[in-house]
């Protein structure tokens, strides 16, 4: 991957199909289009979620363009942590379909002394310009949706 960019899948959901898409319109559906599109064999669907092999990824973004749900995106290498969820529903609706989805509880916001995390539309957002990578949000997130990159 080019030094300044990194491809990332904004979904942690392990489920697949209609049950997921009813509640989470932005979930990886495990369709495999990204995998079939990648000429470098750098992305595979594992447990119904796209997983990127960074040793093979060239950052061409073909997988992101092929994703029908738009959950694959490029991030700056300076981004230290990211929310692996795109679901904007409230906690109970998220928990019904995804054990690793952001429930919008705000614990991460309270833990971040840098003010790098905000809640927007029931979803945590990390500002890479403010994040110092201390890991408090990763440690305290009750669902594990915030992770180190």
PDB file of N, CA, C and O in Angstrom, residues 16-69:
ATOM      1  N   UNK A  16     -24.334 -12.486   7.930  1.00  0.00           N
ATOM      2  CA  UNK A  16     -24.464 -12.284   6.492  1.00  0.00           C
ATOM      3  C   UNK A  16     -25.927 -12.367   6.085  1.00  0.00           C
ATOM      4  O   UNK A  16     -26.701 -13.081   6.688  1.00  0.00           O
ATOM      5  N   UNK A  17     -26.266 -11.639   5.060  1.00  0.00           N
ATOM      6  CA  UNK A  17     -27.574 -11.788   4.445  1.00  0.00           C
ATOM      7  C   UNK A  17     -28.650 -10.849   4.928  1.00  0.00           C
ATOM      8  O   UNK A  17     -28.379  -9.823   5.521  1.00  0.00           O
ATOM      9  N   UNK A  18     -29.916 -11.217   4.683  1.00  0.00           N
ATOM     10  CA  UNK A  18     -31.051 -10.346   4.931  1.00  0.00           C
ATOM     11  C   UNK A  18     -31.190  -9.870   6.384  1.00  0.00           C
ATOM     12  O   UNK A  18     -31.568  -8.737   6.619  1.00  0.00           O
ATOM     13  N   UNK A  19     -30.874 -10.703   7.349  1.00  0.00           N
ATOM     14  CA  UNK A  19     -31.002 -10.295   8.754  1.00  0.00           C
ATOM     15  C   UNK A  19     -30.105  -9.106   9.063  1.00  0.00           C
ATOM     16  O   UNK A  19     -30.476  -8.209   9.816  1.00  0.00           O
ATOM     17  N   UNK A  20     -28.938  -9.072   8.477  1.00  0.00           N
ATOM     18  CA  UNK A  20     -27.994  -7.981   8.700  1.00  0.00           C
ATOM     19  C   UNK A  20     -28.463  -6.717   8.009  1.00  0.00           C
ATOM     20  O   UNK A  20     -28.516  -5.646   8.604  1.00  0.00           O
ATOM     21  N   UNK A  21     -28.826  -6.830   6.759  1.00  0.00           N
ATOM     22  CA  UNK A  21     -29.176  -5.641   5.986  1.00  0.00           C
ATOM     23  C   UNK A  21     -30.474  -4.994   6.432  1.00  0.00           C
ATOM     24  O   UNK A  21     -30.705  -3.832   6.148  1.00  0.00           O
ATOM     25  N   UNK A  22     -31.326  -5.704   7.153  1.00  0.00           N
ATOM     26  CA  UNK A  22     -32.553  -5.098   7.684  1.00  0.00           C
ATOM     27  C   UNK A  22     -32.229  -4.005   8.687  1.00  0.00           C
ATOM     28  O   UNK A  22     -32.899  -2.990   8.747  1.00  0.00           O
ATOM     29  N   UNK A  23     -31.226  -4.218   9.509  1.00  0.00           N
ATOM     30  CA  UNK A  23     -30.892  -3.257  10.550  1.00  0.00           C
ATOM     31  C   UNK A  23     -29.669  -2.428  10.187  1.00  0.00           C
ATOM     32  O   UNK A  23     -29.597  -1.252  10.476  1.00  0.00           O
ATOM     33  N   UNK A  24     -28.695  -3.032   9.555  1.00  0.00           N
ATOM     34  CA  UNK A  24     -27.460  -2.320   9.222  1.00  0.00           C
ATOM     35  C   UNK A  24     -27.332  -2.182   7.712  1.00  0.00           C
ATOM     36  O   UNK A  24     -26.833  -3.078   7.037  1.00  0.00           O
ATOM     37  N   UNK A  25     -27.760  -1.052   7.215  1.00  0.00           N
ATOM     38  CA  UNK A  25     -27.719  -0.817   5.770  1.00  0.00           C
ATOM     39  C   UNK A  25     -26.299  -0.706   5.239  1.00  0.00           C
ATOM     40  O   UNK A  25     -26.070  -0.855   4.053  1.00  0.00           O
ATOM     41  N   UNK A  26     -25.328  -0.463   6.141  1.00  0.00           N
ATOM     42  CA  UNK A  26     -23.946  -0.252   5.717  1.00  0.00           C
ATOM     43  C   UNK A  26     -23.028  -1.416   6.038  1.00  0.00           C
ATOM     44  O   UNK A  26     -21.823  -1.269   6.021  1.00  0.00           O
ATOM     45  N   UNK A  27     -23.570  -2.570   6.323  1.00  0.00           N
ATOM     46  CA  UNK A  27     -22.761  -3.717   6.715  1.00  0.00           C
ATOM     47  C   UNK A  27     -22.151  -4.433   5.527  1.00  0.00           C
ATOM     48  O   UNK A  27     -22.741  -4.489   4.450  1.00  0.00           O
ATOM     49  N   UNK A  28     -20.963  -4.990   5.745  1.00  0.00           N
ATOM     50  CA  UNK A  28     -20.372  -5.878   4.752  1.00  0.00           C
ATOM     51  C   UNK A  28     -21.282  -7.099   4.658  1.00  0.00           C
ATOM     52  O   UNK A  28     -21.595  -7.724   5.673  1.00  0.00           O
ATOM     53  N   UNK A  29     -21.717  -7.422   3.463  1.00  0.00           N
ATOM     54  CA  UNK A  29     -22.641  -8.537   3.293  1.00  0.00           C
ATOM     55  C   UNK A  29     -21.937  -9.829   2.878  1.00  0.00           C
ATOM     56  O   UNK A  29     -22.576 -10.835   2.623  1.00  0.00           O
ATOM     57  N   UNK A  30     -20.616  -9.774   2.811  1.00  0.00           N
ATOM     58  CA  UNK A  30     -19.850 -10.982   2.498  1.00  0.00           C
ATOM     59  C   UNK A  30     -20.077 -11.502   1.096  1.00  0.00           C
ATOM     60  O   UNK A  30     -19.952 -12.696   0.851  1.00  0.00           O
ATOM     61  N   UNK A  31     -20.378 -10.611   0.170  1.00  0.00           N
ATOM     62  CA  UNK A  31     -20.708 -11.038  -1.190  1.00  0.00           C
ATOM     63  C   UNK A  31     -19.490 -11.483  -1.999  1.00  0.00           C
ATOM     64  O   UNK A  31     -19.626 -12.219  -2.961  1.00  0.00           O
ATOM     65  N   UNK A  32     -18.303 -11.007  -1.631  1.00  0.00           N
ATOM     66  CA  UNK A  32     -17.082 -11.421  -2.311  1.00  0.00           C
ATOM     67  C   UNK A  32     -16.719 -10.626  -3.559  1.00  0.00           C
ATOM     68  O   UNK A  32     -15.745 -10.957  -4.235  1.00  0.00           O
ATOM     69  N   UNK A  33     -17.474  -9.578  -3.885  1.00  0.00           N
ATOM     70  CA  UNK A  33     -17.133  -8.768  -5.059  1.00  0.00           C
ATOM     71  C   UNK A  33     -15.744  -8.157  -4.923  1.00  0.00           C
ATOM     72  O   UNK A  33     -14.981  -8.114  -5.886  1.00  0.00           O
ATOM     73  N   UNK A  34     -15.414  -7.702  -3.729  1.00  0.00           N
ATOM     74  CA  UNK A  34     -14.082  -7.118  -3.497  1.00  0.00           C
ATOM     75  C   UNK A  34     -12.993  -8.149  -3.749  1.00  0.00           C
ATOM     76  O   UNK A  34     -11.975  -7.859  -4.378  1.00  0.00           O
ATOM     77  N   UNK A  35     -13.221  -9.351  -3.289  1.00  0.00           N
ATOM     78  CA  UNK A  35     -12.248 -10.438  -3.438  1.00  0.00           C
ATOM     79  C   UNK A  35     -12.052 -10.792  -4.907  1.00  0.00           C
ATOM     80  O   UNK A  35     -10.922 -10.956  -5.371  1.00  0.00           O
ATOM     81  N   UNK A  36     -13.140 -10.880  -5.652  1.00  0.00           N
ATOM     82  CA  UNK A  36     -13.049 -11.229  -7.066  1.00  0.00           C
ATOM     83  C   UNK A  36     -12.433 -10.107  -7.896  1.00  0.00           C
ATOM     84  O   UNK A  36     -11.828 -10.363  -8.942  1.00  0.00           O
ATOM     85  N   UNK A  37     -12.551  -8.874  -7.438  1.00  0.00           N
ATOM     86  CA  UNK A  37     -12.031  -7.715  -8.168  1.00  0.00           C
ATOM     87  C   UNK A  37     -10.540  -7.510  -7.952  1.00  0.00           C
ATOM     88  O   UNK A  37      -9.844  -7.014  -8.830  1.00  0.00           O
ATOM     89  N   UNK A  38     -10.026  -7.910  -6.800  1.00  0.00           N
ATOM     90  CA  UNK A  38      -8.627  -7.653  -6.453  1.00  0.00           C
ATOM     91  C   UNK A  38      -7.675  -8.498  -7.302  1.00  0.00           C
ATOM     92  O   UNK A  38      -7.708  -9.725  -7.262  1.00  0.00           O
ATOM     93  N   UNK A  39      -6.818  -7.826  -8.044  1.00  0.00           N
ATOM     94  CA  UNK A  39      -5.844  -8.502  -8.907  1.00  0.00           C
ATOM     95  C   UNK A  39      -4.609  -8.962  -8.139  1.00  0.00           C
ATOM     96  O   UNK A  39      -3.749  -9.634  -8.683  1.00  0.00           O
ATOM     97  N   UNK A  40      -4.515  -8.570  -6.865  1.00  0.00           N
ATOM     98  CA  UNK A  40      -3.329  -8.878  -6.070  1.00  0.00           C
ATOM     99  C   UNK A  40      -3.599  -9.934  -4.992  1.00  0.00           C
ATOM    100  O   UNK A  40      -2.746 -10.199  -4.157  1.00  0.00           O
ATOM    101  N   UNK A  41      -4.823 -10.513  -4.997  1.00  0.00           N
ATOM    102  CA  UNK A  41      -5.204 -11.524  -4.005  1.00  0.00           C
ATOM    103  C   UNK A  41      -5.013 -10.991  -2.589  1.00  0.00           C
ATOM    104  O   UNK A  41      -4.609 -11.704  -1.684  1.00  0.00           O
ATOM    105  N   UNK A  42      -5.326  -9.707  -2.395  1.00  0.00           N
ATOM    106  CA  UNK A  42      -5.059  -9.048  -1.118  1.00  0.00           C
ATOM    107  C   UNK A  42      -6.276  -8.907  -0.225  1.00  0.00           C
ATOM    108  O   UNK A  42      -6.161  -8.399   0.889  1.00  0.00           O
ATOM    109  N   UNK A  43      -7.430  -9.342  -0.689  1.00  0.00           N
ATOM    110  CA  UNK A  43      -8.633  -9.231   0.136  1.00  0.00           C
ATOM    111  C   UNK A  43      -9.438 -10.521   0.015  1.00  0.00           C
ATOM    112  O   UNK A  43      -9.583 -11.078  -1.072  1.00  0.00           O
ATOM    113  N   UNK A  44      -9.901 -10.998   1.162  1.00  0.00           N
ATOM    114  CA  UNK A  44     -10.672 -12.233   1.212  1.00  0.00           C
ATOM    115  C   UNK A  44     -11.826 -12.075   2.181  1.00  0.00           C
ATOM    116  O   UNK A  44     -11.717 -11.347   3.171  1.00  0.00           O
ATOM    117  N   UNK A  45     -12.911 -12.761   1.896  1.00  0.00           N
ATOM    118  CA  UNK A  45     -14.046 -12.764   2.803  1.00  0.00           C
ATOM    119  C   UNK A  45     -13.816 -13.891   3.807  1.00  0.00           C
ATOM    120  O   UNK A  45     -13.736 -15.049   3.439  1.00  0.00           O
ATOM    121  N   UNK A  46     -13.663 -13.502   5.068  1.00  0.00           N
ATOM    122  CA  UNK A  46     -13.427 -14.446   6.159  1.00  0.00           C
ATOM    123  C   UNK A  46     -14.521 -14.240   7.191  1.00  0.00           C
ATOM    124  O   UNK A  46     -14.719 -13.119   7.669  1.00  0.00           O
ATOM    125  N   UNK A  47     -15.253 -15.295   7.520  1.00  0.00           N
ATOM    126  CA  UNK A  47     -16.372 -15.193   8.454  1.00  0.00           C
ATOM    127  C   UNK A  47     -17.344 -14.098   8.028  1.00  0.00           C
ATOM    128  O   UNK A  47     -17.822 -13.306   8.832  1.00  0.00           O
ATOM    129  N   UNK A  48     -17.601 -14.022   6.734  1.00  0.00           N
ATOM    130  CA  UNK A  48     -18.570 -13.105   6.137  1.00  0.00           C
ATOM    131  C   UNK A  48     -18.175 -11.632   6.172  1.00  0.00           C
ATOM    132  O   UNK A  48     -19.011 -10.760   5.970  1.00  0.00           O
ATOM    133  N   UNK A  49     -16.902 -11.325   6.425  1.00  0.00           N
ATOM    134  CA  UNK A  49     -16.424  -9.941   6.412  1.00  0.00           C
ATOM    135  C   UNK A  49     -15.148  -9.876   5.578  1.00  0.00           C
ATOM    136  O   UNK A  49     -14.282 -10.739   5.670  1.00  0.00           O
ATOM    137  N   UNK A  50     -15.031  -8.834   4.773  1.00  0.00           N
ATOM    138  CA  UNK A  50     -13.826  -8.637   3.972  1.00  0.00           C
ATOM    139  C   UNK A  50     -12.645  -8.337   4.883  1.00  0.00           C
ATOM    140  O   UNK A  50     -12.734  -7.515   5.789  1.00  0.00           O
ATOM    141  N   UNK A  51     -11.536  -9.035   4.646  1.00  0.00           N
ATOM    142  CA  UNK A  51     -10.311  -8.863   5.421  1.00  0.00           C
ATOM    143  C   UNK A  51      -9.173  -8.595   4.443  1.00  0.00           C
ATOM    144  O   UNK A  51      -9.003  -9.319   3.465  1.00  0.00           O
ATOM    145  N   UNK A  52      -8.388  -7.554   4.730  1.00  0.00           N
ATOM    146  CA  UNK A  52      -7.313  -7.154   3.825  1.00  0.00           C
ATOM    147  C   UNK A  52      -5.976  -7.706   4.303  1.00  0.00           C
ATOM    148  O   UNK A  52      -5.630  -7.607   5.472  1.00  0.00           O
ATOM    149  N   UNK A  53      -5.228  -8.282   3.366  1.00  0.00           N
ATOM    150  CA  UNK A  53      -3.868  -8.744   3.633  1.00  0.00           C
ATOM    151  C   UNK A  53      -2.939  -7.610   3.214  1.00  0.00           C
ATOM    152  O   UNK A  53      -2.687  -7.392   2.028  1.00  0.00           O
ATOM    153  N   UNK A  54      -2.435  -6.857   4.189  1.00  0.00           N
ATOM    154  CA  UNK A  54      -1.630  -5.673   3.908  1.00  0.00           C
ATOM    155  C   UNK A  54      -0.267  -5.999   3.299  1.00  0.00           C
ATOM    156  O   UNK A  54       0.370  -5.125   2.736  1.00  0.00           O
ATOM    157  N   UNK A  55       0.156  -7.244   3.379  1.00  0.00           N
ATOM    158  CA  UNK A  55       1.420  -7.609   2.740  1.00  0.00           C
ATOM    159  C   UNK A  55       1.255  -7.700   1.221  1.00  0.00           C
ATOM    160  O   UNK A  55       2.232  -7.635   0.487  1.00  0.00           O
ATOM    161  N   UNK A  56       0.018  -7.846   0.750  1.00  0.00           N
ATOM    162  CA  UNK A  56      -0.247  -7.955  -0.681  1.00  0.00           C
ATOM    163  C   UNK A  56      -0.932  -6.717  -1.263  1.00  0.00           C
ATOM    164  O   UNK A  56      -0.868  -6.484  -2.462  1.00  0.00           O
ATOM    165  N   UNK A  57      -1.606  -5.939  -0.432  1.00  0.00           N
ATOM    166  CA  UNK A  57      -2.385  -4.801  -0.900  1.00  0.00           C
ATOM    167  C   UNK A  57      -1.495  -3.720  -1.503  1.00  0.00           C
ATOM    168  O   UNK A  57      -0.492  -3.326  -0.919  1.00  0.00           O
ATOM    169  N   UNK A  58      -1.887  -3.245  -2.687  1.00  0.00           N
ATOM    170  CA  UNK A  58      -1.143  -2.193  -3.388  1.00  0.00           C
ATOM    171  C   UNK A  58      -1.851  -0.843  -3.312  1.00  0.00           C
ATOM    172  O   UNK A  58      -1.369   0.140  -3.852  1.00  0.00           O
ATOM    173  N   UNK A  59      -3.017  -0.801  -2.664  1.00  0.00           N
ATOM    174  CA  UNK A  59      -3.750   0.452  -2.519  1.00  0.00           C
ATOM    175  C   UNK A  59      -4.413   0.943  -3.786  1.00  0.00           C
ATOM    176  O   UNK A  59      -4.649   2.130  -3.958  1.00  0.00           O
ATOM    177  N   UNK A  60      -4.751   0.038  -4.682  1.00  0.00           N
ATOM    178  CA  UNK A  60      -5.347   0.433  -5.966  1.00  0.00           C
ATOM    179  C   UNK A  60      -6.807   0.876  -5.816  1.00  0.00           C
ATOM    180  O   UNK A  60      -7.355   1.497  -6.710  1.00  0.00           O
ATOM    181  N   UNK A  61      -7.445   0.528  -4.733  1.00  0.00           N
ATOM    182  CA  UNK A  61      -8.842   0.838  -4.371  1.00  0.00           C
ATOM    183  C   UNK A  61      -9.890   0.151  -5.242  1.00  0.00           C
ATOM    184  O   UNK A  61     -11.057   0.520  -5.198  1.00  0.00           O
ATOM    185  N   UNK A  62      -9.508  -0.831  -6.022  1.00  0.00           N
ATOM    186  CA  UNK A  62     -10.489  -1.553  -6.828  1.00  0.00           C
ATOM    187  C   UNK A  62     -11.524  -2.257  -5.946  1.00  0.00           C
ATOM    188  O   UNK A  62     -12.694  -2.315  -6.294  1.00  0.00           O
ATOM    189  N   UNK A  63     -11.096  -2.754  -4.801  1.00  0.00           N
ATOM    190  CA  UNK A  63     -12.025  -3.410  -3.881  1.00  0.00           C
ATOM    191  C   UNK A  63     -13.054  -2.405  -3.360  1.00  0.00           C
ATOM    192  O   UNK A  63     -14.241  -2.711  -3.258  1.00  0.00           O
ATOM    193  N   UNK A  64     -12.595  -1.203  -3.041  1.00  0.00           N
ATOM    194  CA  UNK A  64     -13.501  -0.157  -2.540  1.00  0.00           C
ATOM    195  C   UNK A  64     -14.521   0.221  -3.603  1.00  0.00           C
ATOM    196  O   UNK A  64     -15.700   0.419  -3.303  1.00  0.00           O
ATOM    197  N   UNK A  65     -14.078   0.307  -4.843  1.00  0.00           N
ATOM    198  CA  UNK A  65     -14.983   0.653  -5.946  1.00  0.00           C
ATOM    199  C   UNK A  65     -15.991  -0.461  -6.204  1.00  0.00           C
ATOM    200  O   UNK A  65     -17.120  -0.199  -6.605  1.00  0.00           O
ATOM    201  N   UNK A  66     -15.595  -1.704  -5.971  1.00  0.00           N
ATOM    202  CA  UNK A  66     -16.483  -2.843  -6.218  1.00  0.00           C
ATOM    203  C   UNK A  66     -17.482  -3.080  -5.088  1.00  0.00           C
ATOM    204  O   UNK A  66     -18.520  -3.695  -5.313  1.00  0.00           O
ATOM    205  N   UNK A  67     -17.187  -2.590  -3.897  1.00  0.00           N
ATOM    206  CA  UNK A  67     -18.041  -2.858  -2.731  1.00  0.00           C
ATOM    207  C   UNK A  67     -19.418  -2.216  -2.882  1.00  0.00           C
ATOM    208  O   UNK A  67     -19.534  -0.993  -2.946  1.00  0.00           O
ATOM    209  N   UNK A  68     -20.480  -3.036  -2.933  1.00  0.00           N
ATOM    210  CA  UNK A  68     -21.823  -2.478  -3.118  1.00  0.00           C
ATOM    211  C   UNK A  68     -22.333  -1.724  -1.892  1.00  0.00           C
ATOM    212  O   UNK A  68     -23.258  -0.933  -1.999  1.00  0.00           O
ATOM    213  N   UNK A  69     -21.731  -1.942  -0.746  1.00  0.00           N
ATOM    214  CA  UNK A  69     -22.168  -1.276   0.483  1.00  0.00           C
ATOM    215  C   UNK A  69     -21.282  -0.095   0.863  1.00  0.00           C
ATOM    216  O   UNK A  69     -21.565   0.625   1.811  1.00  0.00           O
TER     217      UNK A  69
END
